mmCIF file of C-alpha atoms in Angstrom:
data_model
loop_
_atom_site.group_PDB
_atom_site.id
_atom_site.type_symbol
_atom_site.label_atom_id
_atom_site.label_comp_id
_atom_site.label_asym_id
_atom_site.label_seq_id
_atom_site.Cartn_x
_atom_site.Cartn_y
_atom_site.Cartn_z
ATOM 1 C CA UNK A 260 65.485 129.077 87.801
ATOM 2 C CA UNK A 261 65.573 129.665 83.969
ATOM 3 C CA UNK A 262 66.296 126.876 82.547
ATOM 4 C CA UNK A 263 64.276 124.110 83.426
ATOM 5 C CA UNK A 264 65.528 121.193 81.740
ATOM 6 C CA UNK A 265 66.598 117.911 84.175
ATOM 7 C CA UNK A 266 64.564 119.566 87.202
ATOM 8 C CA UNK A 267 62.423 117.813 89.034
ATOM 9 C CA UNK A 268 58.523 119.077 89.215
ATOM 10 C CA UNK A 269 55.770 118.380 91.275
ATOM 11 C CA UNK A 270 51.877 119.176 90.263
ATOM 12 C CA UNK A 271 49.217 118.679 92.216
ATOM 13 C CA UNK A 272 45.793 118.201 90.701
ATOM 14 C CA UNK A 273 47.924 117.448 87.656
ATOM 15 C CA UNK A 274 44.927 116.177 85.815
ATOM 16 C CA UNK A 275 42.786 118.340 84.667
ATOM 17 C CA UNK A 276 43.240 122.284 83.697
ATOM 18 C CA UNK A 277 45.980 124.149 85.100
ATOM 19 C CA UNK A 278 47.875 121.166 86.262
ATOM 20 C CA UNK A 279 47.253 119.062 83.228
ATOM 21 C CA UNK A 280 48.731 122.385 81.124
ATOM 22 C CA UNK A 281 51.583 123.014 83.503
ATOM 23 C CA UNK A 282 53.098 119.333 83.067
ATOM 24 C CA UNK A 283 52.415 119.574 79.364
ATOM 25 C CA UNK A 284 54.781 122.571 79.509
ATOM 26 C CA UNK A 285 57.301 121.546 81.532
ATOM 27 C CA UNK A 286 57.706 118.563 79.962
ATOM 28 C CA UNK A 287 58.106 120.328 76.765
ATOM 29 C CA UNK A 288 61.288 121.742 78.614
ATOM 30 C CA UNK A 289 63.022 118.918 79.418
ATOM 31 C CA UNK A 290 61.814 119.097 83.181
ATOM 32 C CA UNK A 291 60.514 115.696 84.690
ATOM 33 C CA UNK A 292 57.121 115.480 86.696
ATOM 34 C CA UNK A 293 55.084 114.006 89.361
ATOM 35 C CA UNK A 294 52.235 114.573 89.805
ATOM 36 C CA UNK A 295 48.763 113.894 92.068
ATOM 37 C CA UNK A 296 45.186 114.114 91.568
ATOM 38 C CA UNK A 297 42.236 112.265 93.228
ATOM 39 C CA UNK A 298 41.347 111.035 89.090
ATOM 40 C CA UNK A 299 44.138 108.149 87.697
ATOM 41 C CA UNK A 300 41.829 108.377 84.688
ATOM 42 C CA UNK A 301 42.470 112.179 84.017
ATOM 43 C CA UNK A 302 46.260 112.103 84.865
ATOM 44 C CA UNK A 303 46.391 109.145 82.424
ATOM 45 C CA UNK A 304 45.018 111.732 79.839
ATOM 46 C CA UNK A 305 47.599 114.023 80.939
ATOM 47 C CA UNK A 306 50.212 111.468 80.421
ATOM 48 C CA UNK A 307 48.813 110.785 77.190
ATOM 49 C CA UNK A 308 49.256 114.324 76.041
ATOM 50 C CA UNK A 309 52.477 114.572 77.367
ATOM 51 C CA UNK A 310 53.795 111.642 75.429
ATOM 52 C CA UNK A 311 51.949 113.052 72.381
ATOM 53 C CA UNK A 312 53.409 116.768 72.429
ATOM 54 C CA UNK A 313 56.874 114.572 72.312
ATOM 55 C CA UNK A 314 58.043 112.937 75.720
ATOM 56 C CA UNK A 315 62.043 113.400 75.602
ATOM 57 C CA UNK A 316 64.306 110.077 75.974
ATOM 58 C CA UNK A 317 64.830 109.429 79.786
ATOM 59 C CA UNK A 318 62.385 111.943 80.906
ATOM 60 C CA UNK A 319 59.980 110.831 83.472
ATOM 61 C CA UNK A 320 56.324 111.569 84.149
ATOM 62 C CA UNK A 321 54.747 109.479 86.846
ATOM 63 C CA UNK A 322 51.436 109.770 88.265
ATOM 64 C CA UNK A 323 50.214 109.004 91.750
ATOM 65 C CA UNK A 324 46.564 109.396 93.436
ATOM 66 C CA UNK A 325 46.832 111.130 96.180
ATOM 67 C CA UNK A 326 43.936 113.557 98.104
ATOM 68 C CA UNK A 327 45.482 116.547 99.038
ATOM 69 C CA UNK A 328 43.480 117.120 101.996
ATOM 70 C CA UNK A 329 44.741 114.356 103.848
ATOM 71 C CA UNK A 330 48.248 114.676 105.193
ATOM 72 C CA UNK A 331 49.065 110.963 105.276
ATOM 73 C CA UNK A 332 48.243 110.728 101.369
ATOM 74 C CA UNK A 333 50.258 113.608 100.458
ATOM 75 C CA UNK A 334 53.948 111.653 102.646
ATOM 76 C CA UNK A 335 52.848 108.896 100.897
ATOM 77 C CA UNK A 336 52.968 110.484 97.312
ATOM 78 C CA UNK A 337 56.426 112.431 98.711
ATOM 79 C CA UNK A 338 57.603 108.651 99.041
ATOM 80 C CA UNK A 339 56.710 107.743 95.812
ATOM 81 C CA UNK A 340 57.990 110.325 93.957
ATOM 82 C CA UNK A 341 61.008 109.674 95.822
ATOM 83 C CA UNK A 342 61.118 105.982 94.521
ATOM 84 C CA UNK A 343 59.557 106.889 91.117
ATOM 85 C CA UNK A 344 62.139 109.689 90.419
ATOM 86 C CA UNK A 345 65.027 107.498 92.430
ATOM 87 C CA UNK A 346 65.943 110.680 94.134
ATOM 88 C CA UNK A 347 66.035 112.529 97.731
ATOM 89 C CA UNK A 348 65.411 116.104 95.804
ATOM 90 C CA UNK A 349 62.835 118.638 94.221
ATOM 91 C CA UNK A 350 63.395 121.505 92.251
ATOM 92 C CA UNK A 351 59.621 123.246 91.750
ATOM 93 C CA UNK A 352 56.434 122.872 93.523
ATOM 94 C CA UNK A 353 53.119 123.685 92.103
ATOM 95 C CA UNK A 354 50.308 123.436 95.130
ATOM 96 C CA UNK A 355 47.988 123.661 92.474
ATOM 97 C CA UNK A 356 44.943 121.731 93.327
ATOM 98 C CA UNK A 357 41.729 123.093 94.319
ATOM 99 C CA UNK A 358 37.507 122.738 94.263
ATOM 100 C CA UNK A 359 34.807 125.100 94.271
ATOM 101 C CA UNK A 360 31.472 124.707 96.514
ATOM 102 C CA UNK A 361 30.755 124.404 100.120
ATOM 103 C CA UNK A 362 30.405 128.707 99.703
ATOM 104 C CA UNK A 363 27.413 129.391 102.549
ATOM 105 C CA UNK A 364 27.925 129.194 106.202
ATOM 106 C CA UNK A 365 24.092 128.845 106.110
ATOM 107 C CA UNK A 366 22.834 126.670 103.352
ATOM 108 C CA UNK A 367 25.702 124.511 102.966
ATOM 109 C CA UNK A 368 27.140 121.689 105.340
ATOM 110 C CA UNK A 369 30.023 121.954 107.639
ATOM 111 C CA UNK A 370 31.247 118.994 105.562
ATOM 112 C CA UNK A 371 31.149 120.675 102.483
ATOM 113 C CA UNK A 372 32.736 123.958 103.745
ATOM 114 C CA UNK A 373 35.486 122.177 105.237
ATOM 115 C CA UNK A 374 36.025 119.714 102.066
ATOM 116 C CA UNK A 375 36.598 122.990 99.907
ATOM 117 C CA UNK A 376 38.774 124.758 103.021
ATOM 118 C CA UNK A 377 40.349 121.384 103.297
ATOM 119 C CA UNK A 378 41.478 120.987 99.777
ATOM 120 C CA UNK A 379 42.433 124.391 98.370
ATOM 121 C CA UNK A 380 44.565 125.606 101.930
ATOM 122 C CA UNK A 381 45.334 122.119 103.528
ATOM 123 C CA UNK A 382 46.946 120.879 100.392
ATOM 124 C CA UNK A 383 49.042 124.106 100.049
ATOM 125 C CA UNK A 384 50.197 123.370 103.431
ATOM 126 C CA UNK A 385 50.521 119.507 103.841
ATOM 127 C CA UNK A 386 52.465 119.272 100.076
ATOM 128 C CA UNK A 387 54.561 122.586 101.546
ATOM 129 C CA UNK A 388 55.427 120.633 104.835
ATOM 130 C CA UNK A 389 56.262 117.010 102.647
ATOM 131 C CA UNK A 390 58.031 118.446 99.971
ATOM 132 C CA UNK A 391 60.228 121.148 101.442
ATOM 133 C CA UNK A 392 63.175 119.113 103.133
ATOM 134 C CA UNK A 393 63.171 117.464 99.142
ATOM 135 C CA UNK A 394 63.496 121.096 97.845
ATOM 136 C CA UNK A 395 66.428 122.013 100.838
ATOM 137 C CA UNK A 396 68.189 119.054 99.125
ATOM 138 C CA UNK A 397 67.939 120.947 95.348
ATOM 139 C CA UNK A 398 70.972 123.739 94.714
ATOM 140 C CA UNK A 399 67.593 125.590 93.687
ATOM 141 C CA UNK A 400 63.917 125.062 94.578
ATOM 142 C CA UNK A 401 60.501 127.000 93.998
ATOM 143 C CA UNK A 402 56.824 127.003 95.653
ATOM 144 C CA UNK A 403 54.505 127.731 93.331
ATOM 145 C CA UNK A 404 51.104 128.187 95.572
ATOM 146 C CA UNK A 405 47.836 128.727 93.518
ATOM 147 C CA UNK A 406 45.613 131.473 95.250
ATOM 148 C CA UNK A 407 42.992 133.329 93.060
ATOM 149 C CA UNK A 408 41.571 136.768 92.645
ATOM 150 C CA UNK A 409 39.553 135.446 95.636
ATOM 151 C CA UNK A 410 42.507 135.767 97.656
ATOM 152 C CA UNK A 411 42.421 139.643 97.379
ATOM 153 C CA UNK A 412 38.777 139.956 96.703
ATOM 154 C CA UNK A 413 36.419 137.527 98.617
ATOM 155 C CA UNK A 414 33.257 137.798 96.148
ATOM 156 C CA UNK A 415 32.038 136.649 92.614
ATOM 157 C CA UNK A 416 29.162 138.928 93.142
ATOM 158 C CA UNK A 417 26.561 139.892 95.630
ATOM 159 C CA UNK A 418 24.360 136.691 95.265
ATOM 160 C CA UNK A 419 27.058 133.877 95.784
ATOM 161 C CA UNK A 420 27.836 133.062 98.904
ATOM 162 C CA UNK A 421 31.594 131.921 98.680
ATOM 163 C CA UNK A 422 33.281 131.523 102.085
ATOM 164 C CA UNK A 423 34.774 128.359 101.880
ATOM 165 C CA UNK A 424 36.952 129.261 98.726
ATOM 166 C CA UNK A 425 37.522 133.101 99.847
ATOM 167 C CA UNK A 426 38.633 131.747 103.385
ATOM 168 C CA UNK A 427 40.824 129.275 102.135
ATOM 169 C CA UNK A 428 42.501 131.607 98.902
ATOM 170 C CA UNK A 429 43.097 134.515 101.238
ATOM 171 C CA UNK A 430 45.287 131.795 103.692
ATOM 172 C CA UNK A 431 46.825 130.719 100.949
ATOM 173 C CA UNK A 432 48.286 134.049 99.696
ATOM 174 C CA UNK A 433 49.084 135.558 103.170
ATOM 175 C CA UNK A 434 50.772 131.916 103.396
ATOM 176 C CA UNK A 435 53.072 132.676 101.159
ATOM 177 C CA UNK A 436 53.793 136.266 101.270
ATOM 178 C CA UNK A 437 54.943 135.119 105.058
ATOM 179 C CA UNK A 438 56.750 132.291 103.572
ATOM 180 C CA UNK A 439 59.278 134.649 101.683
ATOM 181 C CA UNK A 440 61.143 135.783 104.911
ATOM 182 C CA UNK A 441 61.346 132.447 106.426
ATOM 183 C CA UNK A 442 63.147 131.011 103.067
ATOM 184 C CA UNK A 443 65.034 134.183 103.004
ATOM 185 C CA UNK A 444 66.445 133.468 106.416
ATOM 186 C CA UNK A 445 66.325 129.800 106.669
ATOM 187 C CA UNK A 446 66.457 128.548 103.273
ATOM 188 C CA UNK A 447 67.354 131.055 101.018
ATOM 189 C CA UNK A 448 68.292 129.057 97.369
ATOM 190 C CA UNK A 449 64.577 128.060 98.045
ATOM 191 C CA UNK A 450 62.243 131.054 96.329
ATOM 192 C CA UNK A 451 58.278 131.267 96.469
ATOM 193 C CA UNK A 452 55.299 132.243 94.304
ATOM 194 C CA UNK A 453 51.486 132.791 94.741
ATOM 195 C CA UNK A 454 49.905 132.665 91.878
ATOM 196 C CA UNK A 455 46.377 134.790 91.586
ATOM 197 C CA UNK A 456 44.272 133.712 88.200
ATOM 198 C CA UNK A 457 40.876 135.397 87.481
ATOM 199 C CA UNK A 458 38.828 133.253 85.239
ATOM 200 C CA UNK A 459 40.447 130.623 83.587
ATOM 201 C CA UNK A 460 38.959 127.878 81.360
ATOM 202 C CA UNK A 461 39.025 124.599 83.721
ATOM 203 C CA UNK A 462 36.735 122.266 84.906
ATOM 204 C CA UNK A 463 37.124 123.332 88.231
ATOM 205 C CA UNK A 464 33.361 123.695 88.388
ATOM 206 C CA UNK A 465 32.965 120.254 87.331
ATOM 207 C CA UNK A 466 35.415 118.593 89.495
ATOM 208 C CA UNK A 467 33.639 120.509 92.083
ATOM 209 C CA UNK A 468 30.634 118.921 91.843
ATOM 210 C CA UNK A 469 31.833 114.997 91.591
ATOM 211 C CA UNK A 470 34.103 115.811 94.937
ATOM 212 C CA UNK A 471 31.325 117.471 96.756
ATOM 213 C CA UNK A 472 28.724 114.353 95.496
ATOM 214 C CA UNK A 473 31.433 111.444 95.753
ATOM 215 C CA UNK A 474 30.502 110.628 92.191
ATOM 216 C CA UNK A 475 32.318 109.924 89.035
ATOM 217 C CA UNK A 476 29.591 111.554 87.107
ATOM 218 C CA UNK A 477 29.006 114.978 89.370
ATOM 219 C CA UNK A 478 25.379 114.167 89.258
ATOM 220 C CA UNK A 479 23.932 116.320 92.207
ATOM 221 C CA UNK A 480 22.177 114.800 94.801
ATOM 222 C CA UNK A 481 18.770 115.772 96.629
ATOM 223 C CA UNK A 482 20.412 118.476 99.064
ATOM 224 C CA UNK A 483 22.551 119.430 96.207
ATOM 225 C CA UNK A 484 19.706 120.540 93.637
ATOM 226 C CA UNK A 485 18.014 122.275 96.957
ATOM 227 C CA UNK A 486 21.149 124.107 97.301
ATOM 228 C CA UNK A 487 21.246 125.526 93.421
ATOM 229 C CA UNK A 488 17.612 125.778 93.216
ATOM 230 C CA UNK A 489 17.453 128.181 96.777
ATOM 231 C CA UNK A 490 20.976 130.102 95.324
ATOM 232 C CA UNK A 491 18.979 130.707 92.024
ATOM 233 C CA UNK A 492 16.556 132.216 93.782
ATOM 234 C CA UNK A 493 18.956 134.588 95.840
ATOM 235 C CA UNK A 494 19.692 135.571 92.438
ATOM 236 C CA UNK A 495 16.349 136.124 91.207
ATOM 237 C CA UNK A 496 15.872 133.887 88.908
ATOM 238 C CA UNK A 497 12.161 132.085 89.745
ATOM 239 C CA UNK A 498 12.646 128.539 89.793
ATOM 240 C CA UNK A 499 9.376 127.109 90.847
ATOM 241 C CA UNK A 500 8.581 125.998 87.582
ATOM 242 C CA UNK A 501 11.755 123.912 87.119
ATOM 243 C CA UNK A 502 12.189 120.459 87.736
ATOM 244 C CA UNK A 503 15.030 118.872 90.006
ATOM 245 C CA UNK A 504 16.551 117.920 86.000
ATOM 246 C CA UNK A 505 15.934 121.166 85.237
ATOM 247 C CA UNK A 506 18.606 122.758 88.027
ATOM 248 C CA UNK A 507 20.523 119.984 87.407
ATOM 249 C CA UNK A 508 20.841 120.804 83.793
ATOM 250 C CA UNK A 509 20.660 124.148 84.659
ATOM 251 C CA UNK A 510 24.659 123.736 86.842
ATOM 252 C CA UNK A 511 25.932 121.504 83.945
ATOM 253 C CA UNK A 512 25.374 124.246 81.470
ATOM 254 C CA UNK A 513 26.617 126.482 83.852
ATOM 255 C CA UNK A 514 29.645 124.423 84.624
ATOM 256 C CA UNK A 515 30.869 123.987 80.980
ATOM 257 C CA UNK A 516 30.592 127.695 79.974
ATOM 258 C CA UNK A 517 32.725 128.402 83.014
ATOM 259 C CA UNK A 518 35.279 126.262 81.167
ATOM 260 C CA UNK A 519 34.524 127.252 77.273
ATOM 261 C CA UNK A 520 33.759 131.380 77.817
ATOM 262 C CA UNK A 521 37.007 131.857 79.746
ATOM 263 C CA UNK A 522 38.636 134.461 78.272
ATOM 264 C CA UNK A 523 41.893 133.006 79.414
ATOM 265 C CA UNK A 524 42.340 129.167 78.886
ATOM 266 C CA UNK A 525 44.368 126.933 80.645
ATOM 267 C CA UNK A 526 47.391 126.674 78.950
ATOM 268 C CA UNK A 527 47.660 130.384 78.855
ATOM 269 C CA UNK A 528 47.554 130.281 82.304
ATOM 270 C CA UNK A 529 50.616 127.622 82.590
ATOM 271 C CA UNK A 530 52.398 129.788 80.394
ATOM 272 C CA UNK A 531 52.047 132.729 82.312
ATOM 273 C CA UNK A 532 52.785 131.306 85.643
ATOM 274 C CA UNK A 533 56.068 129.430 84.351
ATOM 275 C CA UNK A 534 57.376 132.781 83.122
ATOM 276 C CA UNK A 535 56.482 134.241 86.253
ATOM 277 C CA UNK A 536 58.886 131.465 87.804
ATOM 278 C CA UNK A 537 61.907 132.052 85.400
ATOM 279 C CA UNK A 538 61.144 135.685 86.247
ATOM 280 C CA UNK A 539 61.150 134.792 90.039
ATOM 281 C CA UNK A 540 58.309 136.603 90.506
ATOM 282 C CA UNK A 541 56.826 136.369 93.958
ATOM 283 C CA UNK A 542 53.849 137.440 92.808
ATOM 284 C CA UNK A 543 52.084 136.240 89.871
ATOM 285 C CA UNK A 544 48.271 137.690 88.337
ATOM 286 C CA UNK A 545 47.009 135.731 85.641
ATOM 287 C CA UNK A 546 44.373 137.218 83.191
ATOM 288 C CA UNK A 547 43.800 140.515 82.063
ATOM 289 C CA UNK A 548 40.316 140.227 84.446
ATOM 290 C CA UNK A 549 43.040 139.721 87.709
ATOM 291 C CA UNK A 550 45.228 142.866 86.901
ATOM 292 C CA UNK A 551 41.748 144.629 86.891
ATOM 293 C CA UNK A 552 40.331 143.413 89.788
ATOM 294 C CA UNK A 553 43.327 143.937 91.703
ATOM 295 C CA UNK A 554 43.396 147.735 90.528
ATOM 296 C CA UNK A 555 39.422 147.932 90.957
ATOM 297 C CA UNK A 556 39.866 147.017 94.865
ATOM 298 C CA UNK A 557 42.903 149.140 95.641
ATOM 299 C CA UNK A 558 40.949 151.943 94.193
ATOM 300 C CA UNK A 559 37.942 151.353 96.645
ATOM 301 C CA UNK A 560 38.337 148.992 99.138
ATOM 302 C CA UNK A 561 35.381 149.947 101.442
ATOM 303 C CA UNK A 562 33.080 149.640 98.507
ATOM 304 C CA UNK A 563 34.354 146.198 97.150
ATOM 305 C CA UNK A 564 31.629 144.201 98.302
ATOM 306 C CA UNK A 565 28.656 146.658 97.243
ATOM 307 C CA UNK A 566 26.339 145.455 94.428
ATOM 308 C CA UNK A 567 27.182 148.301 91.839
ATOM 309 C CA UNK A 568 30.851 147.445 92.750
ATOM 310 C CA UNK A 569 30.441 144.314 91.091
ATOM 311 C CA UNK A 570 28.461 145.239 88.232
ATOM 312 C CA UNK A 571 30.875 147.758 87.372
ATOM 313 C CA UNK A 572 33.703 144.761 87.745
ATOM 314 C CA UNK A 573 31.577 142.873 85.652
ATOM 315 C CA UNK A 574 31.277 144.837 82.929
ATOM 316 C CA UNK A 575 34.527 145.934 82.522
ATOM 317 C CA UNK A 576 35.894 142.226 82.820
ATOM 318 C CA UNK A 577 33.453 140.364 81.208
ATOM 319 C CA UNK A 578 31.964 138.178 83.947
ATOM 320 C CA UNK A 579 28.934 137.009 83.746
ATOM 321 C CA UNK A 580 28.580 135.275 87.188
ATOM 322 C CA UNK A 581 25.464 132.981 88.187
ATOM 323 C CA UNK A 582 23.411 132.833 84.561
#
């Protein structure tokens, strides 16, 4: 699928980051979009930029709130991008949304591990299951699943606990590798992607936090600031002289160098993924930090998970996980 002008997209978590950038692009390609995010605010913004990079005549953008965790919101926003778009097809995919958190087995609650599970694998497979018979209807259609380097690696270093997010990456990769023979056989004008970034400059780490803390603002609650004050400490840092506003400062900091020290930003990211489609690429690494991960754990697997692993990853990539 080359040219993408007149298609029909559809974004998840189009509001913020990856999503926002992807619907910017297509857009600027003549390709109309629908998208879904749990923030009408943020894909408002989205909109907004849209419109402002130069919306073409007749092209549509809608946006719909939908929680991709929950099957029953994801057919509804199928049936209103049905309405929206006054059509019974799809041409590209993008299972795109995704949080952070709920990492430890241990410290965090089964409610938090299975909100992140929930929302990065459930809404690769619930907007899979609503949206496919719409792409069987397109003379062409593409999945675009977002995985991570987590999908191949299941660390960000020996201190962070991250088993939610690992557990739910790695489905969502061997998801669609297994996808690509059942299209072949049973749908095969139908081609799919899995998309792998390393670090890329979203607010994933601030979304995060306001899902995980049903608030607007993200402000972490009791449990919350127990949780980053006890993971500080598996990482050595002594906190007993900080204040419950000093940890909570301490993951807002955090939180927004995640999204300004990327050293790949978002709309690189879109760019790199949409040539990866043209390119029908069924496998797509984004970030000069993913190709070398990738070759990092094919060269030594068994010691992938060791500490001087990762601060030989680290220093070669840039990270500088946990600070």
């Amino acid at each position: 699928m080359k040219d993408l002008a007149g298609r029909i997209a559809v974004i998840t978590g189009g509001g913020t980051g990856m999503g926002r950038e992807l619907a910017r692009q297509l857009v600027a390609e003549g390709c109309h979009v629908a998208m879904c995010d749990v923030s009408a605010a943020a894909m408002a913004e989205t909109r907004r930029l849209c419109e402002a990079d130069g919306l073409p005549q007749g092209l549509r953008v809608t946006t719909h709130v939908a929680d991709v965790s929950d099957e029953a919101q994801i057919l509804r926003f199928r049936d209103e991008v049905a309405a929206a778009h006054e059509t019974d097809k799809v041409h590209l995919l993008f299972n795109n949304a995704g949080i952070g958190g709920g990492g430890s087995m241990i410290l965090n609650t089964r409610d938090e591990w299975e909100r992140t599970f929930n929302i990065c694998w459930g809404g690769v497979y619930y907007g899979t299951r609503a949206f496919l018979p719409m792409l069987r209807n397109a003379d062409k259609g593409h999945i675009v699943n977002t995985s991570s380097v987590n999908g191949f690696w299941a660390s960000v270093g020996p201190h962070v606990p991250h088993t939610a997010y690992c557990a739910a990456k790695f489905a969502v990769k061997g998801f669609t590798e297994a996808l690509m023979t059942d299209l072949r056989l049973n749908a095969p004008h139908i081609k799919c992607s899995v998309v792998m970034p390393g670090h890329i400059g979203t607010s994933i780490a601030a979304n995060s936090s306001k899902m995980h803390s049903g608030s607007e603002s993200g402000a972490l609650g009791e449990r919350q600031v127990a949780q980053a004050r006890a993971q500080m400490a598996l990482a050595g840092r002594d906190t007993t002289g900080l204040s419950d506003d000093d940890i909570r400062r301490h993951v807002a900091e955090r939180a927004q160098r995640f999204l300004t020290e990327a050293p790949t930003t978002a709309a690189a990211a879109a760019k790199i993924i949409l040539d990866g489609v043209k390119a029908e690429r069924w496998r797509i690494l984004v970030g000069d930090d993913a190709h070398r991960i990738d070759e990092l754990v094919r060269q030594a697997p068994e010691q992938a998970y060791e500490a001087d692993f990762f601060q030989d990853l680290a220093a070669q990539v840039g990270w500088r996980v946990g600070r």
